[in-house]
Coordinates of C-alpha atoms and ligand atoms in Angstrom, one line a residue:
M1 CA 0.0 0.0 0.0
G2 CA 3.0 2.3 -0.2
Y3 CA 4.3 4.5 2.5
F4 CA 2.0 5.9 5.1
R5 CA 2.9 8.6 7.5
T6 CA -0.1 8.6 9.9
Y7 CA -3.2 6.5 9.1
T8 CA -6.2 4.8 10.6
E9 CA -7.0 1.1 10.4
I10 CA -10.7 0.4 10.3
D11 CA -12.0 -3.0 11.2
L12 CA -15.2 -3.3 9.2
G13 CA -15.9 -6.7 10.7
A14 CA -16.1 -5.1 14.2
I15 CA -18.6 -2.5 12.9
R16 CA -20.8 -5.2 11.5
R17 CA -20.6 -7.2 14.7
N18 CA -21.4 -4.2 16.8
A19 CA -24.5 -3.5 14.6
E20 CA -25.6 -7.1 14.9
A21 CA -25.1 -7.0 18.7
I22 CA -27.1 -3.8 19.1
K23 CA -29.9 -5.2 16.9
A24 CA -30.0 -8.4 18.8
Y25 CA -29.9 -6.7 22.2
T26 CA -32.7 -4.2 21.4
G27 CA -34.7 -6.5 19.2
K28 CA -35.7 -3.6 17.0
R29 CA -35.1 -2.3 13.5
L30 CA -31.8 -0.5 13.1
I31 CA -31.3 3.0 11.7
A32 CA -27.6 3.3 11.4
V33 CA -26.3 6.8 11.8
V34 CA -23.4 7.3 9.4
K35 CA -23.1 11.1 9.4
A36 CA -19.8 12.9 9.5
D37 CA -18.1 10.3 7.3
A38 CA -19.4 7.5 9.6
Y39 CA -17.8 9.2 12.6
G40 CA -14.5 9.4 10.8
H41 CA -14.5 5.7 9.7
G42 CA -15.3 6.3 6.0
V43 CA -18.9 6.4 5.1
V44 CA -18.9 4.3 1.9
P45 CA -17.1 1.2 3.2
V46 CA -19.0 1.4 6.5
T47 CA -22.3 1.7 4.7
E48 CA -21.5 -1.1 2.3
T49 CA -20.6 -3.3 5.3
L50 CA -23.8 -2.5 7.2
R51 CA -26.2 -2.9 4.3
P52 CA -27.2 -6.5 5.2
V53 CA -27.8 -5.6 8.8
V54 CA -29.6 -2.3 8.8
D55 CA -33.1 -1.2 7.8
M56 CA -32.2 2.4 7.1
F57 CA -29.2 4.8 7.1
A58 CA -29.3 8.2 8.7
V59 CA -27.1 11.2 7.7
A60 CA -27.0 14.8 8.9
T61 CA -26.9 16.6 5.5
I62 CA -28.3 16.3 2.1
A63 CA -24.8 16.3 0.6
E64 CA -24.0 13.2 2.7
G65 CA -27.2 11.5 1.5
V66 CA -26.4 12.3 -2.2
A67 CA -22.9 10.9 -1.8
L68 CA -24.3 7.6 -0.6
R69 CA -26.7 7.5 -3.5
Q70 CA -23.8 8.2 -5.9
A71 CA -21.9 5.3 -4.3
G72 CA -24.8 3.1 -5.2
I73 CA -26.5 2.7 -1.8
R74 CA -30.2 1.9 -2.6
E75 CA -31.5 1.6 1.0
P76 CA -33.6 4.3 2.6
I77 CA -31.6 7.3 3.8
L78 CA -33.0 9.6 6.4
V79 CA -31.6 13.1 6.4
L80 CA -31.8 14.1 10.1
F81 CA -31.5 17.9 9.5
S82 CA -33.2 19.0 6.3
S83 CA -35.1 22.1 6.5
L84 CA -34.1 24.7 3.9
S85 CA -36.7 25.0 1.2
E86 CA -34.2 25.2 -1.6
Q87 CA -33.0 21.7 -0.7
A88 CA -36.3 20.1 -1.4
V89 CA -35.5 19.5 -5.1
Q90 CA -32.4 17.5 -4.2
I91 CA -34.3 15.4 -1.7
V92 CA -36.8 14.4 -4.4
A93 CA -34.1 13.9 -7.1
H94 CA -32.1 11.5 -5.0
E95 CA -35.0 9.8 -3.2
L96 CA -33.8 10.7 0.2
T97 CA -36.1 10.6 3.2
P98 CA -36.3 14.1 4.7
T99 CA -37.0 15.1 8.2
I100 CA -39.9 17.5 8.6
G101 CA -39.5 20.1 11.3
D102 CA -41.4 23.1 10.0
W103 CA -44.3 23.9 7.7
E104 CA -42.5 26.0 5.1
F105 CA -40.2 23.1 4.1
A106 CA -43.0 20.6 4.1
D107 CA -45.1 22.8 1.8
R108 CA -42.2 23.3 -0.6
L109 CA -41.4 19.6 -0.6
N110 CA -45.0 18.9 -1.5
D111 CA -44.8 21.4 -4.3
V112 CA -41.7 20.0 -6.0
A113 CA -42.5 16.4 -5.5
S114 CA -43.6 14.5 -8.7
K115 CA -44.6 11.5 -6.7
I116 CA -45.2 10.5 -3.1
V117 CA -42.3 11.4 -0.8
R118 CA -41.9 9.5 2.4
V119 CA -40.9 11.7 5.3
H120 CA -40.2 11.5 9.0
V121 CA -41.5 14.1 11.4
N122 CA -39.1 15.3 14.1
I123 CA -41.0 16.1 17.4
N124 CA -39.1 18.5 19.6
T125 CA -39.7 17.2 23.1
G126 CA -37.0 19.1 24.9
M127 CA -33.7 18.9 23.0
N128 CA -34.8 22.3 21.6
R129 CA -32.5 22.4 18.5
S130 CA -34.9 21.2 15.8
G131 CA -38.3 19.7 15.2
V132 CA -42.0 20.6 15.7
Y133 CA -42.7 21.6 19.3
W134 CA -44.5 18.6 21.0
A135 CA -47.4 20.7 22.3
E136 CA -48.1 21.9 18.8
A137 CA -47.4 18.6 17.0
V138 CA -50.9 17.2 16.7
Q139 CA -52.2 20.4 15.1
F140 CA -49.1 20.4 12.8
L141 CA -49.7 16.8 11.8
N142 CA -53.3 17.5 11.0
R143 CA -52.2 20.3 8.7
L144 CA -49.6 18.0 7.2
Q145 CA -52.4 15.7 6.1
T146 CA -53.5 18.4 3.6
L147 CA -50.2 17.9 1.6
P148 CA -51.1 15.1 -0.7
R149 CA -47.6 14.1 -1.9
L150 CA -46.1 13.7 1.6
D151 CA -46.4 10.3 3.3
V152 CA -45.5 10.4 6.9
E153 CA -43.6 7.1 7.3
G154 CA -42.1 7.9 10.7
F155 CA -41.9 10.0 13.8
F156 CA -38.9 10.6 16.0
T157 CA -37.6 12.6 18.8
H158 CA -34.0 13.1 20.1
L159 CA -33.0 12.8 23.8
A160 CA -30.9 15.5 25.4
T161 CA -29.6 13.5 28.4
A162 CA -29.7 9.8 27.6
D163 CA -26.0 9.5 28.4
E164 CA -26.3 11.0 31.9
T165 CA -26.8 9.0 35.0
D166 CA -29.9 11.0 36.0
K167 CA -32.5 9.8 33.5
R168 CA -35.4 12.0 34.8
F169 CA -35.5 14.4 31.8
V170 CA -35.4 11.4 29.4
F171 CA -38.7 10.2 30.9
I172 CA -40.2 13.7 30.6
Q173 CA -39.2 13.7 26.9
L174 CA -40.6 10.2 26.4
D175 CA -43.9 11.2 28.1
R176 CA -44.2 14.2 25.8
F177 CA -43.4 12.1 22.8
S178 CA -46.0 9.4 23.8
S179 CA -48.7 12.1 24.4
V180 CA -48.2 13.1 20.7
L181 CA -48.2 9.5 19.4
K182 CA -51.4 8.7 21.2
E183 CA -53.2 11.4 19.3
I184 CA -52.0 10.3 15.9
A185 CA -54.7 8.4 14.1
N186 CA -52.7 7.1 11.1
G187 CA -49.3 7.1 9.6
G188 CA -46.0 6.5 11.3
E189 CA -45.1 2.9 11.1
L190 CA -41.5 3.7 12.1
I191 CA -41.2 5.5 15.4
H192 CA -37.8 6.0 16.9
A193 CA -36.0 7.9 19.7
A194 CA -33.0 6.0 20.9
N195 CA -29.5 7.2 20.1
S196 CA -26.6 4.9 21.3
A197 CA -27.0 5.9 25.0
A198 CA -30.7 5.1 25.0
A199 CA -30.2 1.9 22.9
L200 CA -27.8 0.6 25.6
A201 CA -29.7 1.7 28.6
I202 CA -33.4 2.8 28.1
P203 CA -35.7 0.2 26.6
E204 CA -38.7 2.6 27.1
A205 CA -37.1 4.7 24.3
Y206 CA -37.0 1.8 21.7
F207 CA -40.4 2.1 19.9
D208 CA -40.0 0.5 16.4
A209 CA -36.4 1.2 15.7
V210 CA -33.2 2.4 17.4
R211 CA -31.0 5.1 15.9
P212 CA -27.4 4.6 17.1
G213 CA -24.2 6.2 15.8
L214 CA -21.2 6.1 18.1
S215 CA -21.9 2.5 19.5
L216 CA -21.8 1.1 15.9
Y217 CA -18.1 2.1 15.9
G218 CA -17.5 0.3 19.2
V219 CA -17.4 3.2 21.5
Y220 CA -19.7 3.5 24.5
P221 CA -21.4 6.9 25.0
A222 CA -21.9 6.4 28.7
S223 CA -21.1 4.1 31.6
E224 CA -23.8 1.6 30.8
R225 CA -22.1 -1.4 29.0
P226 CA -24.7 -4.2 28.7
I227 CA -23.1 -5.6 25.6
K228 CA -19.6 -6.0 24.4
L229 CA -18.7 -3.6 21.6
E230 CA -15.4 -3.7 19.7
P231 CA -13.6 -0.5 18.9
A232 CA -13.3 -0.4 15.1
L233 CA -10.6 2.3 14.7
T234 CA -6.9 2.2 15.4
W235 CA -4.9 5.4 14.8
K236 CA -1.2 4.8 14.0
T237 CA 1.8 6.8 13.0
R238 CA 5.6 6.3 13.0
I239 CA 8.6 7.8 14.6
G240 CA 10.2 10.4 12.3
W241 CA 13.3 11.4 14.2
I242 CA 15.1 10.5 17.4
G243 CA 17.2 12.9 19.4
S244 CA 18.9 13.4 22.7
I245 CA 18.6 16.8 24.4
A246 CA 20.8 18.2 27.1
E247 CA 19.6 19.1 30.6
G248 CA 17.7 22.4 30.6
E249 CA 16.9 22.4 26.9
G250 CA 13.3 23.0 25.8
V251 CA 11.1 21.2 23.4
S252 CA 8.8 22.4 20.6
Y253 CA 7.1 25.9 20.2
G254 CA 7.4 28.0 23.2
L255 CA 9.8 25.5 24.8
T256 CA 7.1 24.6 27.3
Y257 CA 8.8 21.4 28.3
K258 CA 12.3 21.7 29.8
A259 CA 14.4 18.6 30.1
P260 CA 15.3 17.9 33.7
R261 CA 18.3 15.9 32.6
Q262 CA 19.8 14.5 29.4
T263 CA 16.7 13.2 27.7
R264 CA 16.0 11.0 24.6
V265 CA 13.1 12.2 22.6
A266 CA 11.2 11.0 19.5
M267 CA 9.3 13.0 17.0
V268 CA 6.1 11.2 15.9
Q269 CA 4.5 12.1 12.6
V270 CA 1.1 13.4 13.7
G271 CA -0.1 16.9 14.6
Y272 CA -3.2 19.0 14.8
G273 CA -3.2 19.3 11.0
D274 CA -4.1 15.6 11.1
G275 CA -6.8 16.3 13.7
Y276 CA -4.6 15.2 16.6
P277 CA -5.7 17.6 19.3
R278 CA -3.3 20.4 20.3
A279 CA -4.9 20.1 23.7
L280 CA -2.8 17.0 24.2
S281 CA 0.3 19.2 24.4
G282 CA 2.1 18.0 27.6
V283 CA -0.8 15.7 28.6
G284 CA -1.2 13.1 25.9
E285 CA 0.3 9.7 25.8
V286 CA 1.1 7.3 22.8
L287 CA 2.2 3.7 22.6
I288 CA 5.7 2.8 21.4
G289 CA 7.0 -0.7 21.7
G290 CA 4.0 -1.6 23.7
A291 CA 4.6 1.0 26.4
R292 CA 3.0 4.4 27.2
R293 CA 5.2 7.4 26.4
P294 CA 4.2 11.0 27.2
I295 CA 3.9 13.8 24.8
I296 CA 6.2 16.6 25.8
G297 CA 5.9 20.2 24.7
R298 CA 3.3 21.5 22.2
V299 CA 1.7 19.4 19.6
C300 CA 2.6 21.1 16.3
M301 CA 0.7 21.1 13.0
D302 CA 2.5 18.1 11.5
V303 CA 4.5 16.5 14.3
S304 CA 4.6 15.9 18.1
V305 CA 7.4 15.0 20.4
V306 CA 7.4 12.2 23.0
R307 CA 9.8 11.4 25.8
L308 CA 11.6 8.1 25.5
E309 CA 13.1 6.1 28.3
P310 CA 16.9 5.6 28.1
T311 CA 16.4 1.9 27.6
D312 CA 13.9 2.1 24.8
N313 CA 15.1 0.1 21.8
V314 CA 13.5 2.1 19.1
S315 CA 14.4 3.4 15.6
V316 CA 13.1 5.9 13.1
G317 CA 10.1 4.3 11.2
D318 CA 8.9 2.4 14.2
A319 CA 5.1 2.1 14.8
V320 CA 3.4 4.5 17.2
V321 CA -0.2 3.9 18.3
L322 CA -2.3 7.0 19.1
I323 CA -5.6 5.2 19.6
G324 CA -5.9 1.5 19.9
K325 CA -3.8 -1.5 21.1
Q326 CA -0.2 -2.2 20.8
Q327 CA 0.9 -5.5 22.3
N328 CA -0.9 -5.6 25.7
T329 CA -1.4 -1.9 26.1
E330 CA -4.4 0.1 24.9
I331 CA -5.2 3.8 24.6
T332 CA -9.0 4.2 24.0
V333 CA -10.6 7.1 22.2
D334 CA -12.3 7.9 25.5
E335 CA -8.9 8.3 27.2
V336 CA -7.7 10.6 24.4
A337 CA -10.9 12.6 24.6
H338 CA -10.7 12.9 28.4
R339 CA -7.1 14.1 28.2
A340 CA -7.9 16.6 25.5
G341 CA -10.9 17.9 27.5
T342 CA -13.5 16.8 24.9
I343 CA -15.7 13.8 24.0
S344 CA -14.9 10.7 21.9
Y345 CA -17.3 12.0 19.1
E346 CA -15.2 15.0 18.5
I347 CA -11.9 13.1 18.5
L348 CA -13.2 10.6 15.9
T349 CA -14.9 13.2 13.6
Q350 CA -11.8 15.5 13.7
I351 CA -9.4 13.0 12.3
G352 CA -8.2 14.9 9.2
A353 CA -8.5 14.4 5.5
R354 CA -4.7 14.0 5.5
V355 CA -5.0 10.7 7.4
P356 CA -5.6 7.8 5.0
K357 CA -7.8 4.9 6.0
K358 CA -6.7 1.3 5.7
Y359 CA -9.6 -1.2 5.8
I360 CA -9.2 -4.6 7.4
Ligands
PLP1 C1 -26.1 12.0 15.8 C2 -27.5 11.6 16.0 C3 -27.8 10.3 16.5 C4 -26.7 9.3 16.9 O1 -26.3 9.6 18.2 P1 -25.2 8.7 18.9 O2 -25.0 9.3 20.2 O3 -23.9 8.7 18.1 O4 -25.7 7.3 18.9 C5 -29.1 9.9 16.6 N1 -30.1 10.8 16.3 C6 -29.8 12.1 15.9 C7 -31.0 13.0 15.6 C8 -28.5 12.5 15.8 O5 -28.3 13.8 15.4

């Protein structure tokens, strides 16, 4: 495959097994969320892999849906955030399943549709970032019935606190959602609310289908771990330079690390230009030769520096693991996120375009 500087290895088998495990555990239909390039795992290979397991794919944007159609994906594709009227034409042209969250978009969609368009209606039960407000939803749905070319296939809501220990607001949201569903006479064979956190911990949120993203990739959104998930992504790079610095010398921009004694250091070929967080400056760790080694000084755009032990038997070109396992040691994406002061979702989706993906 030629020379790779830094790259990720994606285990498609793990993604498929995770999807099967979630489907078996919940016993529901599966809407696989593959937005943001399948959380940095590469949307086309991931989607191809999941085709036999899932009932529907979900993406965030119309462009993401169109890209899947152009890659030959024929399964239903739900666009979670579609609301601008000028996007209605593309929805129809590419046979995407849009989310309805306001009247203007629904009306426009009905106008441009040449045949029946299946839609899902997003009910805002407290996330308060999109959707039809729950207390006005029944009235809205009655009005929607007057648009002859829209077929309401599904209803969904999104939970704001499913990953928190205190689940009280989840149940307030589910009560609001259920109060709307009770009033709906017809339509909506596909009702869904559960993201990964709810799919793993809140059976009351299951309805007809679950809608996980993160967990498909083998990462847990919260402390509840009722099933075994396999992390699908390993992020690797290589040592690009090895040096020895004298006591009192500094390392990298700003010389924020000062060597307390003669110190062996290695430059590793990854930086914030690859999506490796600059927040890991002085706090991150990597795996070299199966052992943890600390990042010293500031993470640069293209490279970072780690401190070696005097006894480390390493050479330029050796493998470095940033996320994943090396021999018996592991750095999880959760650990990296914690050290960088963010969440696993952000670490995965920020892995840069400069980082090629190898599929295994
Ligand atoms: C991103 C997203 C999901 C998936 O959430 P995870 O926490 O990754 O499982 C589900 N539903 C909606 C509306 C989303 O935006």
